[in-house]
Structure formats: structure tokens, C-alpha cells
PDB file of C-alpha atoms in Angstrom:
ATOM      1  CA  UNK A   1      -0.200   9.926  18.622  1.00 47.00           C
ATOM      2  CA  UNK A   2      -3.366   8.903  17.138  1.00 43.00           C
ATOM      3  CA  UNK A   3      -2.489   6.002  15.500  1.00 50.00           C
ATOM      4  CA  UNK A   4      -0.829   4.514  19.120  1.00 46.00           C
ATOM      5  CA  UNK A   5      -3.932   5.688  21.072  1.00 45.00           C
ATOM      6  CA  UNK A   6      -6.020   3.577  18.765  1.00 44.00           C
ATOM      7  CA  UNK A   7      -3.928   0.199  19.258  1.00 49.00           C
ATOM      8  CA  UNK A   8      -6.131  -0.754  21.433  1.00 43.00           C
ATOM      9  CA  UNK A   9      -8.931  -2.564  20.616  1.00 42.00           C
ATOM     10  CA  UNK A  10      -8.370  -6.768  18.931  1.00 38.00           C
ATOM     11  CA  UNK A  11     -10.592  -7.012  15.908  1.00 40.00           C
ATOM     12  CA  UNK A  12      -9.722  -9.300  13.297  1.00 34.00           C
ATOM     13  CA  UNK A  13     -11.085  -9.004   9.942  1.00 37.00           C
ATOM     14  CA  UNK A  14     -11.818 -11.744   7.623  1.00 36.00           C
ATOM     15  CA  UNK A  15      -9.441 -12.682   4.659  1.00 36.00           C
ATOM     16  CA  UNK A  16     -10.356 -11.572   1.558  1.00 36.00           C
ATOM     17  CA  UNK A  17     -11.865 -13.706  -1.189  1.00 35.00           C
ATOM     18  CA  UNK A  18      -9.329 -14.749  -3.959  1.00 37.00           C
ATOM     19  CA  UNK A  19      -6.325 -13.476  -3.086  1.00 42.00           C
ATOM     20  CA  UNK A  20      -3.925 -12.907  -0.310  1.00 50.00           C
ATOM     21  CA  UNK A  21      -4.750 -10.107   1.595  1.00 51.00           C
ATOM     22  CA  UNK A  22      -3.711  -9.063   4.883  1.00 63.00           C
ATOM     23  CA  UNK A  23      -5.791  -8.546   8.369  1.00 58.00           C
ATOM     24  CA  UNK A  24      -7.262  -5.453  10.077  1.00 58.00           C
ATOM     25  CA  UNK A  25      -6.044  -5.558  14.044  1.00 55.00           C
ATOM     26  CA  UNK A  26      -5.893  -4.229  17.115  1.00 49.00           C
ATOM     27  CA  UNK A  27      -5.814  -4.916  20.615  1.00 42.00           C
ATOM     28  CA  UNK A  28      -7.644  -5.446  23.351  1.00 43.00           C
ATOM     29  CA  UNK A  29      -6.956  -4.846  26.904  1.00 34.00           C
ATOM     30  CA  UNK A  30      -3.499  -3.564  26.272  1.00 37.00           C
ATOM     31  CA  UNK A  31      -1.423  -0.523  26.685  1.00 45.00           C
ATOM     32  CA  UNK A  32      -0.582   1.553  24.015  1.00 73.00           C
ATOM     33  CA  UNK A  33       0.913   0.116  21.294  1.00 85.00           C
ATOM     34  CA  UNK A  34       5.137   0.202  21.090  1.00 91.00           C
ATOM     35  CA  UNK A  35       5.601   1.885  17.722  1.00 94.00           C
ATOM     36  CA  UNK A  36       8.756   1.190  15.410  1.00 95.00           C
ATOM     37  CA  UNK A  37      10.070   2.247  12.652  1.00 96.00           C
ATOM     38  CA  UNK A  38      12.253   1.808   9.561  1.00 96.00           C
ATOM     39  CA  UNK A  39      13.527   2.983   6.234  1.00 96.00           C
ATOM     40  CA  UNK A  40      14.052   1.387   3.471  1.00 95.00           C
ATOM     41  CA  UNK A  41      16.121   3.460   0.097  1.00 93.00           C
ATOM     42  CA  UNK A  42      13.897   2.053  -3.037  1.00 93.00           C
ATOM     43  CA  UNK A  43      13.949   3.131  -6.680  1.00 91.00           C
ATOM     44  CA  UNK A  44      11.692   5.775  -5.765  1.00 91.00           C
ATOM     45  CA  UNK A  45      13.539   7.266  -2.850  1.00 91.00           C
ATOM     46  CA  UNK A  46      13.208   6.579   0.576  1.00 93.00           C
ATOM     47  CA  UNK A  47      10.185   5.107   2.115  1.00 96.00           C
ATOM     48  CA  UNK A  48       9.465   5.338   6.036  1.00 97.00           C
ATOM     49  CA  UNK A  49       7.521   2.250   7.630  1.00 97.00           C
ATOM     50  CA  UNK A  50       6.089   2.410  10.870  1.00 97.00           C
ATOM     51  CA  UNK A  51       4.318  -0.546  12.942  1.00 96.00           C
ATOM     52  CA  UNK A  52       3.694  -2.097  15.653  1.00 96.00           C
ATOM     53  CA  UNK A  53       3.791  -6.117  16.784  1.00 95.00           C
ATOM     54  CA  UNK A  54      -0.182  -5.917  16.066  1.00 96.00           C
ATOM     55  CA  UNK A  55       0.146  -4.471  12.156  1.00 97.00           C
ATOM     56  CA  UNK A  56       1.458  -1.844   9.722  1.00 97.00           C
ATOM     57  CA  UNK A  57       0.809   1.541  10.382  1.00 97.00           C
ATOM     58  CA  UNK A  58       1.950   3.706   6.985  1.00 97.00           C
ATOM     59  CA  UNK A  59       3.914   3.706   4.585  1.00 98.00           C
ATOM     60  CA  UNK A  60       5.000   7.069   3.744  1.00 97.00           C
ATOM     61  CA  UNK A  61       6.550   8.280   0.808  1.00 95.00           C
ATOM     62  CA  UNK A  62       8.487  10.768  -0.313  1.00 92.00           C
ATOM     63  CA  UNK A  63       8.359  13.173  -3.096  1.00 85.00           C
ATOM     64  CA  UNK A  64      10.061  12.711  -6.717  1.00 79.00           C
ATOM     65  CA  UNK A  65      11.505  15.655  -8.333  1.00 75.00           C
ATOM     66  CA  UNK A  66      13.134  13.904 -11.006  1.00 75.00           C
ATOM     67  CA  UNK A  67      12.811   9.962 -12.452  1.00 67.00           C
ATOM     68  CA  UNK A  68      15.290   7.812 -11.314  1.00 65.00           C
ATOM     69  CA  UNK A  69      18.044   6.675 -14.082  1.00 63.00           C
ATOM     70  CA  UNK A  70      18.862   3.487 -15.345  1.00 55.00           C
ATOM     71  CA  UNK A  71      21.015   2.299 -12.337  1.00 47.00           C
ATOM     72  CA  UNK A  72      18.659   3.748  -9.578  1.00 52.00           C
ATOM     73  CA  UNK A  73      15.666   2.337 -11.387  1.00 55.00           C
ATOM     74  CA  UNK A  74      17.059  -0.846 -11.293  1.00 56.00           C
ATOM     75  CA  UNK A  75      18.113  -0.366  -7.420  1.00 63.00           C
ATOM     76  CA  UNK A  76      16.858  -2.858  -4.933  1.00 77.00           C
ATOM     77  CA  UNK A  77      14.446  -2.275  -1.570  1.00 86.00           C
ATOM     78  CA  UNK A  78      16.852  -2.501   1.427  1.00 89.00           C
ATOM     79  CA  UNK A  79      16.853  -1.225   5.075  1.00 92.00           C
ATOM     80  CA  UNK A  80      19.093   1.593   5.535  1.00 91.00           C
ATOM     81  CA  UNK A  81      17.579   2.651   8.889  1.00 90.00           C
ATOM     82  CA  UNK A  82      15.777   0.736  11.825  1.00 87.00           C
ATOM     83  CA  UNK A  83      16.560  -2.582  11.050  1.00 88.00           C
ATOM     84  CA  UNK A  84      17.101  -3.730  14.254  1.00 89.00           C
ATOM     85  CA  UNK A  85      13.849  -4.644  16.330  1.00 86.00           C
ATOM     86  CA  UNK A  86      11.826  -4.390  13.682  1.00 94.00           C
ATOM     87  CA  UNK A  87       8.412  -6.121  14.618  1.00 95.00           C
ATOM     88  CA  UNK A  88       6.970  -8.978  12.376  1.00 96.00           C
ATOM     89  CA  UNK A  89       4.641  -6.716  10.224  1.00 97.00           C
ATOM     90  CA  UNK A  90       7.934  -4.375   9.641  1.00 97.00           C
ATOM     91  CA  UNK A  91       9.421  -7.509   8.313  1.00 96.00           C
ATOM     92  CA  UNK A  92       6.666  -8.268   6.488  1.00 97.00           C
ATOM     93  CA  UNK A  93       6.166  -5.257   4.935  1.00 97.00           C
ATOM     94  CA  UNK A  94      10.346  -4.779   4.158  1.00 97.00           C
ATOM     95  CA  UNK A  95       9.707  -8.117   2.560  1.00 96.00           C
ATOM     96  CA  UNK A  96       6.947  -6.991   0.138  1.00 97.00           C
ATOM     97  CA  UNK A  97       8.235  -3.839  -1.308  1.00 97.00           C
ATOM     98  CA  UNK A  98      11.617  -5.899  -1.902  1.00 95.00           C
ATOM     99  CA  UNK A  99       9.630  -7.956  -4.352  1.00 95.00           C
ATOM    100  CA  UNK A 100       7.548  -5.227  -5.367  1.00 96.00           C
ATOM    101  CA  UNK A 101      10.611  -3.824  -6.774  1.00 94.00           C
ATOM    102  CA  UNK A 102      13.215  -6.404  -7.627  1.00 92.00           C
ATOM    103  CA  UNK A 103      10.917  -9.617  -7.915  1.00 91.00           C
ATOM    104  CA  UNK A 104       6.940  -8.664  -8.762  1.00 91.00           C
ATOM    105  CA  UNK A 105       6.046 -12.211  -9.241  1.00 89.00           C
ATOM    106  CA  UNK A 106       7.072 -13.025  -5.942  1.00 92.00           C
ATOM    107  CA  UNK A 107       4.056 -10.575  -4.434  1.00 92.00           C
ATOM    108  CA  UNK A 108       1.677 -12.995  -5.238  1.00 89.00           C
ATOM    109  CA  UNK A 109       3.499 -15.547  -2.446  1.00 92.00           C
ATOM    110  CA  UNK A 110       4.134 -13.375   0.228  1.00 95.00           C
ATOM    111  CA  UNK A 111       2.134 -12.697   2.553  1.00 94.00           C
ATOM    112  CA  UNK A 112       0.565  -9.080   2.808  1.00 95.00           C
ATOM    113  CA  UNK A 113       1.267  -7.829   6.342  1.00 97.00           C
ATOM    114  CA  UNK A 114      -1.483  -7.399   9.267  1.00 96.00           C
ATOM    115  CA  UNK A 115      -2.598  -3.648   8.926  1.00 96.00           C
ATOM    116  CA  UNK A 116      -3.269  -1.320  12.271  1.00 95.00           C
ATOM    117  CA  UNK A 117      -3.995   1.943  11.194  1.00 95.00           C
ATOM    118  CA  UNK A 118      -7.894   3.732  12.906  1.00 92.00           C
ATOM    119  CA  UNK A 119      -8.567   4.214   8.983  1.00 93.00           C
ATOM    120  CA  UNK A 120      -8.885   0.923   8.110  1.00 92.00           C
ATOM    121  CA  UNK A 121     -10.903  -0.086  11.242  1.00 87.00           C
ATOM    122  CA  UNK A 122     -13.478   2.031  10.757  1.00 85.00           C
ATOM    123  CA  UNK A 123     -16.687   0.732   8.986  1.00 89.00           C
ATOM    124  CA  UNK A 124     -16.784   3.722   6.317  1.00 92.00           C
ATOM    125  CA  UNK A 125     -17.096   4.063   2.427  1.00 95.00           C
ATOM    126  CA  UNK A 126     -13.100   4.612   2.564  1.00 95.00           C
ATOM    127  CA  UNK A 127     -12.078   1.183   3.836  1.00 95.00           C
ATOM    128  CA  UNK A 128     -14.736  -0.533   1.410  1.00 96.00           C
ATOM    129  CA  UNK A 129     -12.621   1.597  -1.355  1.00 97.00           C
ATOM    130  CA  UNK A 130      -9.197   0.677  -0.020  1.00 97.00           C
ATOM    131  CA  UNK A 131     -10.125  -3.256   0.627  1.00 96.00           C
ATOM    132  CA  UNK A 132     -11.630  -3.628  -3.564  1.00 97.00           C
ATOM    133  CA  UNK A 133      -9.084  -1.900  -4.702  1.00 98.00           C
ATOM    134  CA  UNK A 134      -6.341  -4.049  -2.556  1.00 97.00           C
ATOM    135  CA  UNK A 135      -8.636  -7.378  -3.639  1.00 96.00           C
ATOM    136  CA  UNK A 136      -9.529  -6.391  -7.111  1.00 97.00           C
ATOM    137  CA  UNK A 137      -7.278  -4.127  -8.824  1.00 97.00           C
ATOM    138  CA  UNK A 138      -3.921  -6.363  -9.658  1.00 95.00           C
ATOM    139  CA  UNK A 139      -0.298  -5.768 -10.486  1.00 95.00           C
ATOM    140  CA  UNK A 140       0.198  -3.901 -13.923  1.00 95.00           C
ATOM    141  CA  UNK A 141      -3.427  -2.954 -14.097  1.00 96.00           C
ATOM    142  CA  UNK A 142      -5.179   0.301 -13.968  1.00 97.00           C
ATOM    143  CA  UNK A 143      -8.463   1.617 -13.318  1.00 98.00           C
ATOM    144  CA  UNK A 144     -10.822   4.236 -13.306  1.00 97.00           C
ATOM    145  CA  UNK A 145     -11.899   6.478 -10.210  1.00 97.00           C
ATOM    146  CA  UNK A 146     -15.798   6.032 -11.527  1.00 96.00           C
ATOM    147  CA  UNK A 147     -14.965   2.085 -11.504  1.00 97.00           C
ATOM    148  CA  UNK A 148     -13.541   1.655  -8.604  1.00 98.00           C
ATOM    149  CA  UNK A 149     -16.617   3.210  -7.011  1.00 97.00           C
ATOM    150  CA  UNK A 150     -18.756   1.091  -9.028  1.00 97.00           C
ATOM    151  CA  UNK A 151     -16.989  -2.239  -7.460  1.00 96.00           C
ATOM    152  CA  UNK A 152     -16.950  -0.484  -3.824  1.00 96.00           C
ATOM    153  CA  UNK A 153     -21.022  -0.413  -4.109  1.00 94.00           C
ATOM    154  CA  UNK A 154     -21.576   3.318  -5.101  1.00 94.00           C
ATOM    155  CA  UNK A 155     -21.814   4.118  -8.650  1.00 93.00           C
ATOM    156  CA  UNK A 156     -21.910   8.005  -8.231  1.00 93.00           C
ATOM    157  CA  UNK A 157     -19.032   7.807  -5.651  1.00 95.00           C
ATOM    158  CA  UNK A 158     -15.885   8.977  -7.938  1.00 94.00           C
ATOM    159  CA  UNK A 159     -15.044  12.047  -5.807  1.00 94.00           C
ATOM    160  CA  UNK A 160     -15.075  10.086  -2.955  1.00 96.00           C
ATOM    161  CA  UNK A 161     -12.714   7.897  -4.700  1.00 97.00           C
ATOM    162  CA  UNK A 162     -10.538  10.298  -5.071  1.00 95.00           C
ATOM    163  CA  UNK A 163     -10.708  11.403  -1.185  1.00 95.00           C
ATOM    164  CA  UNK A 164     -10.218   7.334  -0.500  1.00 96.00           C
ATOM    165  CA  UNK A 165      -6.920   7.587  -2.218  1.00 97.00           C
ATOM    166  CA  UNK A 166      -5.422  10.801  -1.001  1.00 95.00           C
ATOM    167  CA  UNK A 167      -6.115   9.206   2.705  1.00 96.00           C
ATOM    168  CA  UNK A 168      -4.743   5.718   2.111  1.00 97.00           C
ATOM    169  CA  UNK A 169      -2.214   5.305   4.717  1.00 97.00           C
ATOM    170  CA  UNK A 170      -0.183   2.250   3.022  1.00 98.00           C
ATOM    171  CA  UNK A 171       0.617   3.118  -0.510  1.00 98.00           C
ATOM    172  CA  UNK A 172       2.103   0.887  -2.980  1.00 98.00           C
ATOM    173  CA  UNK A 173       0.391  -2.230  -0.835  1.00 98.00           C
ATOM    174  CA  UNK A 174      -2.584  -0.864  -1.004  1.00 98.00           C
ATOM    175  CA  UNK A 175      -2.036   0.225  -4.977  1.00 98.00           C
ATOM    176  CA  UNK A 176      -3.685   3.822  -5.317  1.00 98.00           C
ATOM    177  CA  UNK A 177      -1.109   4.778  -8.078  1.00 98.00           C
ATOM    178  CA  UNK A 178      -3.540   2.174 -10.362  1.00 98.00           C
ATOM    179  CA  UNK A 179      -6.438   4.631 -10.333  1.00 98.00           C
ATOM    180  CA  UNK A 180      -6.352   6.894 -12.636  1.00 97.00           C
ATOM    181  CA  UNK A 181      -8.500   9.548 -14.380  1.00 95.00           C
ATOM    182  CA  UNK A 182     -10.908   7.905 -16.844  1.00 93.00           C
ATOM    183  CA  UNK A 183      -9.592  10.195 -19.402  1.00 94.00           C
ATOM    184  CA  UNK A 184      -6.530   7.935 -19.541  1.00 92.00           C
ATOM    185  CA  UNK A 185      -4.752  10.801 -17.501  1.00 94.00           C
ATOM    186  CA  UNK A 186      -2.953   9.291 -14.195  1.00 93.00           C
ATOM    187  CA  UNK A 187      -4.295  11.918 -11.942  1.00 91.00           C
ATOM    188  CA  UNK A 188      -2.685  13.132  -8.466  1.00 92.00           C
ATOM    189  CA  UNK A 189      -0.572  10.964  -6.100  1.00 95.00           C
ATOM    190  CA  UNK A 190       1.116  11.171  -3.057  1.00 91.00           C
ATOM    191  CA  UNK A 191       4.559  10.767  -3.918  1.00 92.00           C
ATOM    192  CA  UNK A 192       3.906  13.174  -6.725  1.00 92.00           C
ATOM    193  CA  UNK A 193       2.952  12.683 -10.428  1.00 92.00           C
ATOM    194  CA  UNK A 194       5.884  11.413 -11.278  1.00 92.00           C
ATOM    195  CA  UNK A 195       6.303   8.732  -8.513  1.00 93.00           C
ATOM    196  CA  UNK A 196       2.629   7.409 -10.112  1.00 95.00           C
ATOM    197  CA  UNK A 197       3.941   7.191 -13.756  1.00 93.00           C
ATOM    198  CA  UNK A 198       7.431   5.646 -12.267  1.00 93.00           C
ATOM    199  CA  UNK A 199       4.926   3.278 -10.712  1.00 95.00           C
ATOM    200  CA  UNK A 200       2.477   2.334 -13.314  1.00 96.00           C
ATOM    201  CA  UNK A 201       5.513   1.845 -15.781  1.00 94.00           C
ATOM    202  CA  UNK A 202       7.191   0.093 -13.550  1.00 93.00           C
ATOM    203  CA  UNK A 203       4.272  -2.582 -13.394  1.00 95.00           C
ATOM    204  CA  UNK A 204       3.603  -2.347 -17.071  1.00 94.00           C
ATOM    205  CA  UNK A 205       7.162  -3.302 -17.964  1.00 91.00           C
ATOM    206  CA  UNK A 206       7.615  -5.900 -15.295  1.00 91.00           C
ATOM    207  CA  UNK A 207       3.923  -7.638 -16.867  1.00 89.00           C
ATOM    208  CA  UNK A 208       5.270  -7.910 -20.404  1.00 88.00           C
ATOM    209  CA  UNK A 209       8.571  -9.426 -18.890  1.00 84.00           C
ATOM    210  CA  UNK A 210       6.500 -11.945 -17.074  1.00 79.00           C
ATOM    211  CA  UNK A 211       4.663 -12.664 -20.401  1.00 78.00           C
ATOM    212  CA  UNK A 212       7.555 -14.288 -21.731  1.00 72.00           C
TER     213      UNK A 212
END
């Protein structure tokens, strides 16, 4: 597998400026990576994690035919598969998206785990996308694909926005549902259009809660 070939090499990135942010790994000198992996059943469906000791690997989600009702929307993030032996990113990451969903506020605490995916240790246009958008772009907020290439450095980048976010290997972490056509118009996803607008509402109705 290409992502356990590639956990090979230990680089650590720097934190990010501002906010907390997680670190870009891999190792050095050791054999290929052990990967694990989990599920967890969310208010969007189920969403597979995989990792290793050394960082997240993806997130992957599935696809939404239909919005979730009132009960399922209101559903919280648990492990239904994998929970034992989960590494410490797996943890990490379980213990994100449960806040995500059930307790936004809390995202701003926790820490965001170690990623370990060959995407994000490359030195490309991509990763400069997916690391402002991660440090820039915050919960209940949108933006535009011609913006977000305007704070990654390239002002005439917005297609290659776009191909940033269709390769982003940790959605909802790394919050590609907040871009958005600068129509107004969400714009592909993933998960599927509606997973985006479940998403983006999601956020917007958790911010005015917080506001009171």
C-alpha cells in the first residue's frame, strides 16, 4: 500500500501559527508502518479511520443519499468497529470528530492528531492549500475557492483549489466542505453535496448556539 510504503521517513513539521494544528510525520529507519483501523457511525454515516502509531492516514467518508432526521442528526460520534488497539492518532482523531459533532467548542482544546499521509509530506501547492485552509479557515466559516488560493500564495490558482480539495485525504479535520463556489453555491464534495450542506449547516447552527 502506498500510504505504508511511505511510513518511512521522520520529518516533523513545525506547528502552525495561531492555532492548534497537528504535525506532518514519518519515520526513519523503520519498517513499514503497522496500519489500523476503525469506524466510527456519525450523523453523517459511517466514517473509516486509518493510522498508524506515527499519524492519521484518511478519513474516508461515505456517501449521503438522503439528510439525516432529527434523531440521527443529533446522533453522537462513537466506535462501532476497531476499537481495540487503536494507536494514539486513532484516538486522537475518534476524539475530534466526537466534538466535532456533539461538542464544537471543545475542537478548539483538543489536540488535532499527527498526520502521515505521502500527500501532506510533499512540498507541493496542495499541502500549502490544505495547511491555510486547516490554519485559516475556522469552524462555521466559509470561503471562496479564488480566496483560498489567494491566502495559499497564488492568486490565479482556483482550479487548483479545487484539485487540492478533491485530494485531501482527512476531511472534516482538514475542513474542505468550507470552500465553496464564489457564487455562494457549495460546489462538489466527497461525501456528496449533501454531506457538504449537512456540514456547513451543521457549523452554522452550532455558531449561533455558541453566540448565546
Amino acid at each position: 500500500m502506498l500510504i505504508a510504503n511511505l511510513c518511512r521517513d521522520r520529518d516533523l513539521s513545525s506547528s502552525m501559527a495561531s492555532r492548534r494544528v497537528p504535525k506532518v510525520t514519518s519515520k526513519e529507519g523503520a519498517s513499514q508502518c503497522k496500519e489500523k483501523h476503525a469506524v466510527l457511525l456519525s450523523p453523517v454515516g459511517k466514517l473509516e479511520i486509518s493510522g498508524c502509531e506515527t499519524g492519521l492516514h484518511e478519513i474516508k467518508l461515505p456517501k449521503m443519499s438522503v439528510l439525516p432526521n432529527g434523531a440521527e442528526a443529533s446522533a453522537g460520534c462513537e466506535v462501532c468497529e476497531g476499537a481495540e488497539g487503536m494507536t494514539e492518532p486513532l484516538k486522537q482523531c475518534t476524539a475530534w470528530l466526537h466534538a466535532y459533532f456533539c461538542e464544537p467548542a471543545r475542537t478548539e482544546q483538543l489536540p488535532v492528531p499527527p498526520f502521515h499521509h505521502p500527500l501532506l509530506q510533499q512540498d507541493s501547492f496542495t499541502k500549502q492549500v490544505l495547511w491555510t485552509l486547516l490554519r485559516d479557515v475556522k469552524f462555521g466559516e466559509a470561503i471562496s475557492y479564488q480566496k483560498l488560493a489567494d491566502l495559499a500564495g497564488n492568486s490565479r490558482a482556483a482550479r487548483a483549489v479545487g484539485g487540492a480539495m478533491r485530494s485531501n485525504p482527512i476531511p472534516i479535520i482538514i475542513p474542505c466542505h468550507r470552500v465553496i463556489r464564489s457564487s455562494g453555491q457549495t460546489g462538489n464534495y466527497g461525501g456528496g453535496n449533501l454531506m457538504k450542506e449537512w456540514l456547513l449547516s451543521h457549523e452554522k447552527l452550532q455558531k449561533e448556539k455558541l453566540a448565546y
